[in-house]
Amino acid sequence: MTASIAFQGEPGAYSHQACHEARPHMKALTCGTFEDVIEAVRSGEADEAMLPVENSTYGRVADIHRLLPDSGLHIVDEAFVRVHINLLGVPGSTIADIEEAYSHLVLLPQCAGFLRKHAIRGRVSPDNARAARDVAERGDKSHAALASELAGEIYGLDVLARHIEDHDRNTTRFLIMSREPDMTRRADRMMTTFVFQVRNIPAALYKAMGGFATNGVNMTKLESYMVGGSFTATQFYADIEGHPDDRMVQLALEELAYFTSHLHILGTYPADRLRD
């Protein structure tokens, strides 16, 4: 039986592209929401989940950090995917034919220069892959979609222009999650992700972070978000370089634990080659 990986979105979405690139041997399973993705793995319908956590242009993906700690899943890998935007039209159309281009709200501004140059009006669609599907179904040569090449292949559209984004470094980071943790050291460079809540004492966060500095552990991300609908209950999400078995990481986590009321490791995994 072929293993499967669940993602949020329609076929051809950038999360689908991430599945193809990071898990080419697995069957990609579409889901309507991030909660559906998590439930598909928890129920055994899928073996892994592909979840976007942040984008180099638009920052963190809403709701993901809230969902991860209570998902019951474990991070086993990460994947950085370049978001290349393409102008997709119905077969036989040309750039000169295009009057309107449809895509998700966050993609349209990333192609503003190209659209302006070709006098193409941007139109909002719920999803870039949905835009490609709708353009294919309408069959109107004056309409195009801004989406991945994968979406073009799936819906039978021609690539009229490749990589039309204004900035060439737009990248999305994905976390791959599984029902079972994998705490083995399976690469020279490992990452560890955890969440924690500090104790209600003065300078608790400052003191909690001190252990990472004094032990030379590089913290690549630290974000805060409210929990339980309270302005005073804050949880922190952190990524560090290293494995929990590393001596310096052990010392840093021990010091962190002293100043926290809750500490939960979400996973340890190889650093993606595109991380830098």
Rosetta silent file (secondary structure, phi, psi, omega in degrees, C-alpha in Angstrom):
SEQUENCE: MTASIAFQGEPGAYSHQACHEARPHMKALTCGTFEDVIEAVRSGEADEAMLPVENSTYGRVADIHRLLPDSGLHIVDEAFVRVHINLLGVPGSTIADIEEAYSHLVLLPQCAGFLRKHAIRGRVSPDNARAARDVAERGDKSHAALASELAGEIYGLDVLARHIEDHDRNTTRFLIMSREPDMTRRADRMMTTFVFQVRNIPAALYKAMGGFATNGVNMTKLESYMVGGSFTATQFYADIEGHPDDRMVQLALEELAYFTSHLHILGTYPADRLRD
SCORE:     score description
SCORE:     0.000 S_00000001
   1 L     0.000  131.270 -177.711    0.000    0.000    0.000 S_00000001
   2 L   -72.077  132.167  176.645    1.377    3.399   -1.021 S_00000001
   3 L   -68.588  154.462 -177.025    2.117    5.771    1.840 S_00000001
   4 E  -131.352  155.700  177.813    0.294    9.116    1.729 S_00000001
   5 E  -132.078  129.356 -175.733    0.884   12.689    2.843 S_00000001
   6 E   -93.710  145.145  176.637   -1.963   15.136    3.499 S_00000001
   7 E  -142.423  159.128  178.610   -1.959   18.827    2.586 S_00000001
   8 E   -92.498  130.876  177.904   -4.408   21.728    2.746 S_00000001
   9 L   125.981 -179.926  179.404   -5.718   23.030   -0.559 S_00000001
  10 L   -92.639  163.288  176.441   -6.764   21.859   -3.984 S_00000001
  11 L   -54.294  130.856 -178.352   -4.628   19.820   -6.390 S_00000001
  12 L    99.423   -5.505  177.075   -1.898   22.084   -7.754 S_00000001
  13 L   -67.378  163.989 -179.254   -1.583   24.254   -4.641 S_00000001
  14 H   -66.097  -27.787  173.824    1.910   25.146   -3.451 S_00000001
  15 H   -66.411  -34.140  175.137    1.459   22.736   -0.544 S_00000001
  16 H   -65.291  -42.320  176.211    0.837   20.048   -3.175 S_00000001
  17 H   -59.138  -41.572  179.037    4.079   21.113   -4.865 S_00000001
  18 H   -60.605  -39.735  177.610    5.850   20.771   -1.513 S_00000001
  19 H   -62.420  -43.472 -179.716    4.560   17.183   -1.241 S_00000001
  20 H   -62.392  -40.862 -175.524    5.875   16.385   -4.715 S_00000001
  21 H   -77.810  -41.839 -174.827    9.300   17.836   -3.967 S_00000001
  22 H   -89.159  -29.119 -178.105    9.830   16.569   -0.422 S_00000001
  23 L  -134.072   62.748 -176.086    7.917   13.262   -0.585 S_00000001
  24 L   -63.437  -20.874 -178.583    7.845   12.224   -4.266 S_00000001
  25 L   -86.048   -4.173 -175.546    7.274    8.571   -3.321 S_00000001
  26 L  -106.449  150.266  175.613    4.090    9.336   -1.376 S_00000001
  27 E   -79.383  130.402 -179.524    0.529    9.846   -2.584 S_00000001
  28 E   -86.902  131.517 -177.384   -0.693   13.396   -1.917 S_00000001
  29 E  -114.796  120.484 -178.817   -4.072   13.677   -0.174 S_00000001
  30 E   -78.930  143.975  177.855   -6.043   16.936   -0.476 S_00000001
  31 E  -138.528  151.563 -176.273   -7.810   18.382    2.598 S_00000001
  32 L   -76.561  -34.539 -176.857  -10.059   21.396    3.061 S_00000001
  33 L  -136.762  167.421  176.184   -8.506   22.836    6.227 S_00000001
  34 H   -63.894  -36.535  177.081   -5.380   22.519    8.352 S_00000001
  35 H   -61.736  -37.692  178.403   -7.495   20.767   10.983 S_00000001
  36 H   -65.753  -36.912  178.222   -8.543   18.246    8.334 S_00000001
  37 H   -61.127  -48.904 -178.980   -4.887   17.629    7.465 S_00000001
  38 H   -62.257  -43.599 -178.723   -4.042   16.894   11.101 S_00000001
  39 H   -65.989  -34.006  178.861   -7.078   14.665   11.568 S_00000001
  40 H   -61.254  -36.648  178.853   -6.216   12.686    8.415 S_00000001
  41 H   -77.586  -43.690  179.711   -2.890   11.729    9.996 S_00000001
  42 H   -59.006  -37.841 -176.843   -4.311   11.121   13.471 S_00000001
  43 L   -80.957  -12.497 -178.371   -6.981    8.797   12.046 S_00000001
  44 L    92.863   -1.199  178.216   -4.489    6.880    9.918 S_00000001
  45 L   -64.809  -33.122  176.577   -5.989    8.029    6.602 S_00000001
  46 L  -127.591  155.886 -179.181   -2.600    9.634    5.835 S_00000001
  47 L   -88.901  -32.223 -178.934    0.881    8.801    7.082 S_00000001
  48 E  -141.149  164.077  177.602    2.253   12.342    7.235 S_00000001
  49 E  -120.941  138.602  174.832    1.098   15.959    7.127 S_00000001
  50 E  -108.838  109.724 -174.326    2.609   18.794    5.077 S_00000001
  51 E  -123.326  123.539  176.705    1.915   22.048    6.925 S_00000001
  52 E   -74.587  135.358 -179.088    3.141   25.533    5.922 S_00000001
  53 E  -116.088  -26.443  179.669    4.409   27.518    8.905 S_00000001
  54 E  -162.943  154.592  179.036    5.936   30.675    7.464 S_00000001
  55 E  -126.808  141.230 -174.976    6.641   32.568    4.273 S_00000001
  56 L   -65.613  -20.278  179.388    9.631   34.803    3.627 S_00000001
  57 L   -97.102  -41.795 -171.582    7.372   37.588    2.327 S_00000001
  58 L  -110.271    5.107  175.603    4.254   37.343    4.496 S_00000001
  59 E    79.450 -155.975 -172.778    5.555   35.886    7.757 S_00000001
  60 E   -73.558  151.495  178.932    3.961   33.074    9.727 S_00000001
  61 L   -80.131  126.559 -176.811    0.892   31.226    8.530 S_00000001
  62 L   -57.155  140.085  173.424   -2.123   32.090   10.680 S_00000001
  63 L    79.721  -20.828 -174.137   -3.365   29.424   13.135 S_00000001
  64 H   -62.072  -47.793 -177.888   -0.575   26.914   12.526 S_00000001
  65 H   -62.967  -29.427  176.879    1.365   27.625   15.732 S_00000001
  66 H   -71.240  -34.748 -175.461   -1.878   27.338   17.686 S_00000001
  67 H   -79.937  -34.655 -172.217   -2.691   23.967   16.118 S_00000001
  68 L   -58.874  -49.250 -175.168    0.690   22.238   16.373 S_00000001
  69 L   -60.546  -33.439 -177.355    1.016   21.774   20.162 S_00000001
  70 L   -98.299    6.760 -175.443   -2.397   20.106   20.521 S_00000001
  71 L   -72.967  -24.732 -174.246   -2.263   18.134   17.280 S_00000001
  72 L    78.497    3.309  179.905   -0.776   15.011   18.867 S_00000001
  73 L  -101.980  168.179 -176.235    1.623   14.860   15.904 S_00000001
  74 E  -128.700  138.222  178.442    5.405   15.139   15.820 S_00000001
  75 E   -73.828  126.195  179.395    7.688   17.074   13.485 S_00000001
  76 E  -119.098   -8.885 -179.303    9.910   14.660   11.563 S_00000001
  77 E  -167.595  165.684  172.646   11.195   16.896    8.745 S_00000001
  78 E  -133.190  157.481  179.652   11.112   20.376    7.226 S_00000001
  79 E  -145.350  129.096  175.036   10.990   21.545    3.608 S_00000001
  80 E  -102.008  124.597 -175.280   11.698   24.947    2.083 S_00000001
  81 E  -122.156  124.700  175.446    9.854   25.474   -1.206 S_00000001
  82 E   -70.355  131.351  179.660   10.442   28.334   -3.641 S_00000001
  83 L   -93.716   92.024  175.656    7.154   29.939   -4.613 S_00000001
  84 L   -92.013  125.699 -178.864    7.469   30.450   -8.368 S_00000001
  85 L  -102.006  133.671 -177.590    4.395   32.139   -9.823 S_00000001
  86 E  -125.059  149.002  175.183    3.419   31.454  -13.422 S_00000001
  87 E   -90.369  116.078 -175.774    0.859   32.942  -15.787 S_00000001
  88 E  -112.227  128.141  179.576   -1.362   30.065  -16.907 S_00000001
  89 E  -127.993  167.499  178.424   -3.816   30.350  -19.806 S_00000001
  90 L   -67.752  151.834 -178.504   -6.106   28.080  -21.780 S_00000001
  91 L   -52.867  133.107  179.007   -4.429   26.239  -24.671 S_00000001
  92 L    94.281  -10.329  179.365   -3.840   28.501  -27.647 S_00000001
  93 L   -83.791  162.183  176.978   -3.891   31.759  -25.676 S_00000001
  94 L  -129.137  169.053  178.195   -1.008   34.238  -25.532 S_00000001
  95 H   -58.125  -37.321 -178.601    0.028   36.948  -23.075 S_00000001
  96 H   -63.585  -24.228 -179.871   -1.477   39.514  -25.430 S_00000001
  97 H   -77.978  -22.923 -169.212   -4.885   37.827  -25.056 S_00000001
  98 L   -77.247  126.088  176.683   -4.954   38.067  -21.273 S_00000001
  99 L  -110.109  -31.587 -178.739   -7.090   40.795  -19.717 S_00000001
 100 E  -134.898  139.417  177.670   -7.648   39.351  -16.226 S_00000001
 101 E  -124.794  130.895 -175.050   -5.506   37.100  -14.019 S_00000001
 102 E  -107.799  140.383  175.156   -6.938   35.262  -11.012 S_00000001
 103 E  -170.359  176.604  177.325   -5.133   34.116   -7.878 S_00000001
 104 L   -63.988  152.057 -176.319   -5.110   34.169   -4.093 S_00000001
 105 L   -53.996  -37.636 -175.573   -5.062   37.603   -2.484 S_00000001
 106 L   -78.644  -18.082  179.974   -1.479   37.257   -1.238 S_00000001
 107 L   -83.666  -32.324 -175.418   -0.100   36.248   -4.644 S_00000001
 108 H   -57.111  -46.728  179.672   -1.469   39.151   -6.673 S_00000001
 109 H   -64.643  -23.495 -178.990    0.779   41.859   -5.131 S_00000001
 110 H   -73.331  -12.737  178.856    3.826   39.657   -5.733 S_00000001
 111 H  -117.939   19.421 -173.676    3.252   39.958   -9.493 S_00000001
 112 H   -56.650  -41.974 -178.855    2.223   43.623   -9.542 S_00000001
 113 H   -62.884  -45.944  179.859    5.076   44.672  -11.825 S_00000001
 114 H   -63.959  -45.606 -178.601    4.341   41.997  -14.428 S_00000001
 115 H   -63.136  -41.528  179.216    0.599   42.648  -14.384 S_00000001
 116 H   -64.728  -44.057 -179.326    1.096   46.386  -14.748 S_00000001
 117 H   -58.547  -36.495 -176.105    3.572   45.960  -17.611 S_00000001
 118 L  -103.486   11.662  177.385    1.085   43.841  -19.576 S_00000001
 119 L    54.194   43.804  178.622   -2.050   45.810  -18.568 S_00000001
 120 L  -103.746  130.552  179.450   -3.571   42.737  -16.894 S_00000001
 121 E   -84.992  130.914  176.764   -6.130   43.249  -14.134 S_00000001
 122 E   -81.963  136.827  179.405   -5.647   41.143  -11.028 S_00000001
 123 E  -128.677  138.302 -174.973   -8.711   39.330   -9.698 S_00000001
 124 E   -82.400  134.926  174.263   -8.999   37.587   -6.320 S_00000001
 125 L  -125.905  154.247 -179.535   -9.685   33.854   -6.093 S_00000001
 126 L   -61.628  -24.769 -174.556   -9.997   31.766   -2.891 S_00000001
 127 L  -159.659  145.168 -177.966   -6.958   29.698   -3.879 S_00000001
 128 H   -65.346  -39.022  178.102   -4.349   29.757   -6.642 S_00000001
 129 H   -68.628  -36.467  175.818   -5.060   26.152   -7.644 S_00000001
 130 H   -62.835  -38.515  177.617   -8.802   26.900   -7.609 S_00000001
 131 H   -59.853  -43.795  179.475   -8.075   29.847   -9.916 S_00000001
 132 H   -62.898  -42.935  179.511   -6.339   27.502  -12.364 S_00000001
 133 H   -62.793  -43.965 -178.986   -9.248   25.075  -12.262 S_00000001
 134 H   -64.575  -40.889  178.981  -11.806   27.853  -12.830 S_00000001
 135 H   -62.999  -41.617  179.011   -9.850   29.302  -15.763 S_00000001
 136 H   -63.810  -40.187 -178.021   -9.657   25.852  -17.357 S_00000001
 137 H   -70.299  -36.066 -179.725  -13.387   25.290  -16.896 S_00000001
 138 H   -71.809  -37.266  179.408  -14.333   28.696  -18.351 S_00000001
 139 L    67.970   23.483 -178.817  -12.120   28.272  -21.410 S_00000001
 140 L   -91.854  120.454 -177.190  -11.916   32.043  -21.925 S_00000001
 141 L   -67.922  -13.172  179.046   -8.665   33.099  -23.641 S_00000001
 142 L   -88.426   -5.254 -179.095   -8.821   36.506  -21.930 S_00000001
 143 E  -108.892  144.316  177.772   -8.594   34.911  -18.480 S_00000001
 144 E  -140.810  167.979  176.639   -5.489   33.480  -16.829 S_00000001
 145 E  -121.443  148.847  172.674   -4.416   32.127  -13.456 S_00000001
 146 E  -105.083  109.083 -172.767   -1.366   32.927  -11.355 S_00000001
 147 E  -161.311 -172.264 -178.998   -0.295   29.582   -9.950 S_00000001
 148 L   -80.118  158.998  175.042    2.275   26.788   -9.939 S_00000001
 149 H   -62.518  -32.642  177.614    3.378   24.861  -13.005 S_00000001
 150 H   -59.246  -40.871  177.988    1.944   21.790  -11.283 S_00000001
 151 H   -62.647  -39.189  177.905   -1.500   23.431  -11.362 S_00000001
 152 H   -62.452  -41.414  178.693   -1.053   24.034  -15.068 S_00000001
 153 H   -64.407  -42.950 -176.662   -0.247   20.373  -15.646 S_00000001
 154 H   -66.282  -40.922 -173.677   -3.208   19.178  -13.594 S_00000001
 155 H  -101.661    7.929  173.958   -5.793   21.440  -15.240 S_00000001
 156 L    71.383   34.625  178.835   -4.414   21.381  -18.782 S_00000001
 157 L  -101.654  153.068  176.595   -3.312   25.022  -18.971 S_00000001
 158 E   -87.248  144.483  173.321   -0.399   26.462  -20.930 S_00000001
 159 E   -84.790  108.201 -178.242    2.409   28.314  -19.174 S_00000001
 160 E   -85.180  -27.681  177.061    2.343   31.719  -20.865 S_00000001
 161 E  -156.896  132.858 -177.855    5.080   33.200  -18.635 S_00000001
 162 L  -100.229  146.535  170.125    7.268   31.560  -15.990 S_00000001
 163 L    50.848   61.229 -174.333    8.480   32.925  -12.665 S_00000001
 164 L   -95.175    5.632  179.130    6.805   36.316  -12.938 S_00000001
 165 L   -62.906  146.260 -178.163    7.042   37.206   -9.236 S_00000001
 166 L   -67.420  -32.857 -179.269    8.610   40.617   -8.537 S_00000001
 167 L  -117.869  132.494 -170.166   11.024   39.194   -5.949 S_00000001
 168 L   -92.449   14.140 -178.907   12.946   36.013   -6.683 S_00000001
 169 L  -119.966   16.205 -179.159   13.467   34.809   -3.093 S_00000001
 170 L   -67.079  116.594 -174.066    9.877   34.154   -2.018 S_00000001
 171 E  -135.374  141.040  175.871   10.046   30.896   -0.051 S_00000001
 172 E  -112.316  135.037  176.536    7.624   28.971    2.157 S_00000001
 173 E   -98.573  131.156  178.488    8.788   26.747    4.986 S_00000001
 174 E  -115.610  148.342  170.215    6.802   23.572    5.629 S_00000001
 175 E  -109.861  135.625  177.445    6.879   21.154    8.553 S_00000001
 176 E  -103.460  125.125 -172.828    6.285   17.462    7.897 S_00000001
 177 E  -122.932  149.968 -176.123    4.515   15.760   10.784 S_00000001
 178 E  -136.078  164.116  177.735    3.813   12.162   11.727 S_00000001
 179 L   -67.469  -35.633 -177.133    1.893   10.211   14.377 S_00000001
 180 L  -106.607  139.088  177.820    5.112    8.778   15.786 S_00000001
 181 L   -74.195  155.187  172.294    8.169   10.828   16.821 S_00000001
 182 L  -128.552   99.246 -176.016   11.581   10.162   15.317 S_00000001
 183 L   -95.840   11.082 -179.460   14.219   11.288   17.795 S_00000001
 184 L   -72.637  153.793  176.170   17.141    9.662   15.978 S_00000001
 185 L   -89.524  100.585 -172.112   20.090   11.757   14.832 S_00000001
 186 L  -114.518   19.685  174.864   19.729   11.305   11.059 S_00000001
 187 L  -163.317  159.296  177.914   21.790   14.222    9.741 S_00000001
 188 L   -65.580  -36.029 -178.783   24.865   16.212   10.696 S_00000001
 189 L  -113.092  112.213 -178.754   22.744   19.331   11.190 S_00000001
 190 E  -111.514  152.028  174.124   19.610   18.807   13.244 S_00000001
 191 E  -117.179  150.270  175.703   16.847   21.203   14.292 S_00000001
 192 E  -132.181  134.149 -179.342   14.643   20.930   17.370 S_00000001
 193 E  -118.482  137.668  179.077   11.286   22.654   17.839 S_00000001
 194 E  -150.512  162.331  173.845    9.481   23.126   21.150 S_00000001
 195 E  -121.785  151.748 -179.975    6.828   25.234   22.858 S_00000001
 196 E  -155.524  158.624  172.396    6.924   26.554   26.412 S_00000001
 197 E  -124.796  132.774 -177.021    5.213   28.845   28.903 S_00000001
 198 E   -83.772  154.627  176.260    7.295   30.770   31.420 S_00000001
 199 L   -69.596  156.499 -177.664    6.600   30.884   35.140 S_00000001
 200 L   -83.742   69.079  176.707    4.986   34.012   36.535 S_00000001
 201 L  -133.001  155.482 -178.068    8.167   35.526   37.995 S_00000001
 202 L   -57.738  137.529  175.486   10.054   38.727   37.087 S_00000001
 203 L    57.752   29.145 -176.509   12.289   38.486   34.001 S_00000001
 204 H   -61.668  -43.714 -178.313   11.353   34.823   33.513 S_00000001
 205 H   -65.571  -43.398  178.589   11.689   34.930   29.718 S_00000001
 206 H   -58.314  -45.404 -179.621   15.038   36.722   29.898 S_00000001
 207 H   -68.756  -37.655 -179.375   16.361   34.154   32.359 S_00000001
 208 H   -64.618  -35.707 -179.338   14.920   31.235   30.390 S_00000001
 209 H   -77.191  -18.834 -176.131   16.714   32.384   27.247 S_00000001
 210 H   -59.466  -33.896 -178.400   20.005   32.812   29.070 S_00000001
 211 H   -64.070  -31.189  179.651   20.797   29.113   28.957 S_00000001
 212 H   -73.506  -37.629  178.559   20.886   29.081   25.173 S_00000001
 213 H   -68.886  -47.488 -175.914   23.293   32.003   25.024 S_00000001
 214 H   -69.545  -22.929  179.487   25.665   30.718   27.701 S_00000001
 215 L  -101.426    7.265  174.727   25.750   27.234   26.144 S_00000001
 216 L    67.450   32.519  178.626   26.251   28.452   22.592 S_00000001
 217 L   -97.569  124.667 -177.034   22.976   27.075   21.218 S_00000001
 218 L   -82.450  118.743  176.613   21.667   28.995   18.226 S_00000001
 219 E   -97.250  114.514 -175.196   17.966   29.844   18.459 S_00000001
 220 E   -90.704  -15.225  178.570   16.706   30.525   14.932 S_00000001
 221 E  -153.700  137.835  172.523   13.115   31.383   15.838 S_00000001
 222 E  -144.790  116.179 -179.809   11.199   32.611   18.872 S_00000001
 223 E  -131.548  150.732  178.803    7.560   33.628   18.552 S_00000001
 224 E  -118.887  152.420  175.164    4.813   34.272   21.059 S_00000001
 225 E  -156.888  151.874 -177.871    1.063   33.852   20.826 S_00000001
 226 E   -76.051  149.074  176.721   -1.841   33.947   23.247 S_00000001
 227 L  -127.104  149.910  176.034   -3.454   30.759   24.508 S_00000001
 228 L    66.109   19.478  177.957   -6.864   30.129   26.032 S_00000001
 229 L    68.369   19.271 -177.709   -8.226   33.477   24.862 S_00000001
 230 L  -111.937  140.098  177.660   -6.319   35.316   27.576 S_00000001
 231 L   -75.059  -15.081 -177.402   -4.116   38.379   27.159 S_00000001
 232 L  -103.020  -11.362  178.710   -1.950   37.222   30.068 S_00000001
 233 L   -98.049  108.670 -175.847   -1.456   33.579   29.024 S_00000001
 234 E  -119.695  134.358  175.051    1.366   33.471   26.490 S_00000001
 235 E  -113.424  144.942 -179.514    2.994   30.487   24.857 S_00000001
 236 E  -113.567  141.853  178.769    6.310   30.652   23.032 S_00000001
 237 E  -115.415  131.261 -175.079    7.330   28.671   19.967 S_00000001
 238 E  -139.632  144.478  170.440   11.049   28.140   19.337 S_00000001
 239 E  -116.795  135.631  175.047   13.410   26.507   16.849 S_00000001
 240 E  -130.924  155.534  172.816   17.009   25.774   17.794 S_00000001
 241 E   -84.845  129.065  179.581   19.946   24.223   15.982 S_00000001
 242 L   128.679  171.548 -178.779   20.946   20.935   17.571 S_00000001
 243 L  -113.993  146.328 -179.603   19.597   17.651   18.920 S_00000001
 244 L   -56.521  -21.247  178.426   18.178   17.099   22.440 S_00000001
 245 L   -83.636  -11.860  176.921   21.014   14.614   23.077 S_00000001
 246 L   -64.223  135.481 -176.090   23.692   17.258   22.424 S_00000001
 247 H   -57.405  -44.522 -177.938   25.308   18.170   25.736 S_00000001
 248 H   -68.067  -35.517  176.758   24.970   21.928   25.217 S_00000001
 249 H   -67.565  -40.881  177.259   21.330   21.566   24.162 S_00000001
 250 H   -57.129  -47.031 -179.132   20.652   19.422   27.237 S_00000001
 251 H   -63.241  -41.307 -179.627   22.079   22.106   29.520 S_00000001
 252 H   -64.997  -42.369 -179.686   20.102   24.854   27.785 S_00000001
 253 H   -69.231  -33.856  176.179   16.830   22.898   28.025 S_00000001
 254 H   -63.113  -43.389  178.587   17.470   22.101   31.695 S_00000001
 255 H   -67.312  -38.710  177.220   17.875   25.794   32.443 S_00000001
 256 H   -60.436  -45.275 -177.286   14.793   26.593   30.367 S_00000001
 257 H   -59.066  -32.346 -178.840   12.749   24.015   32.281 S_00000001
 258 H   -63.560  -32.839 -175.702   13.600   25.705   35.583 S_00000001
 259 L  -102.247    8.708 -177.767   11.897   28.920   34.490 S_00000001
 260 E  -118.196  153.239  174.769    8.917   27.379   32.690 S_00000001
 261 E   -97.706  -13.265 -179.880    5.578   25.960   33.777 S_00000001
 262 E  -154.327  132.171  177.965    5.209   23.976   30.551 S_00000001
 263 E  -144.216  124.744 -177.178    7.756   22.667   28.033 S_00000001
 264 E  -138.499  120.402  177.747    6.934   20.354   25.141 S_00000001
 265 E   -82.714  122.428 -178.311    9.291   19.228   22.362 S_00000001
 266 E   -85.435  -21.192  178.054    7.374   19.006   19.079 S_00000001
 267 E   161.723  160.933  172.380   10.141   17.213   17.208 S_00000001
 268 E  -129.116  138.795 -166.864   13.751   17.002   16.100 S_00000001
 269 E  -159.557  159.165  179.711   14.566   16.735   12.403 S_00000001
 270 E   -66.256  140.449  175.015   17.245   17.320    9.736 S_00000001
 271 L   -69.721  132.062  178.724   17.781   20.920    8.656 S_00000001
 272 L   -64.690  145.293 -177.997   16.661   21.430    5.071 S_00000001
 273 L   -64.405  -20.896 -179.897   19.505   22.136    2.638 S_00000001
 274 L   -92.770    4.882 -176.515   17.772   25.392    1.596 S_00000001
 275 L   -56.320  -39.154 -179.683   17.555   26.691    5.170 S_00000001
 276 L   -88.806    0.000    0.000   20.471   29.106    4.587 S_00000001
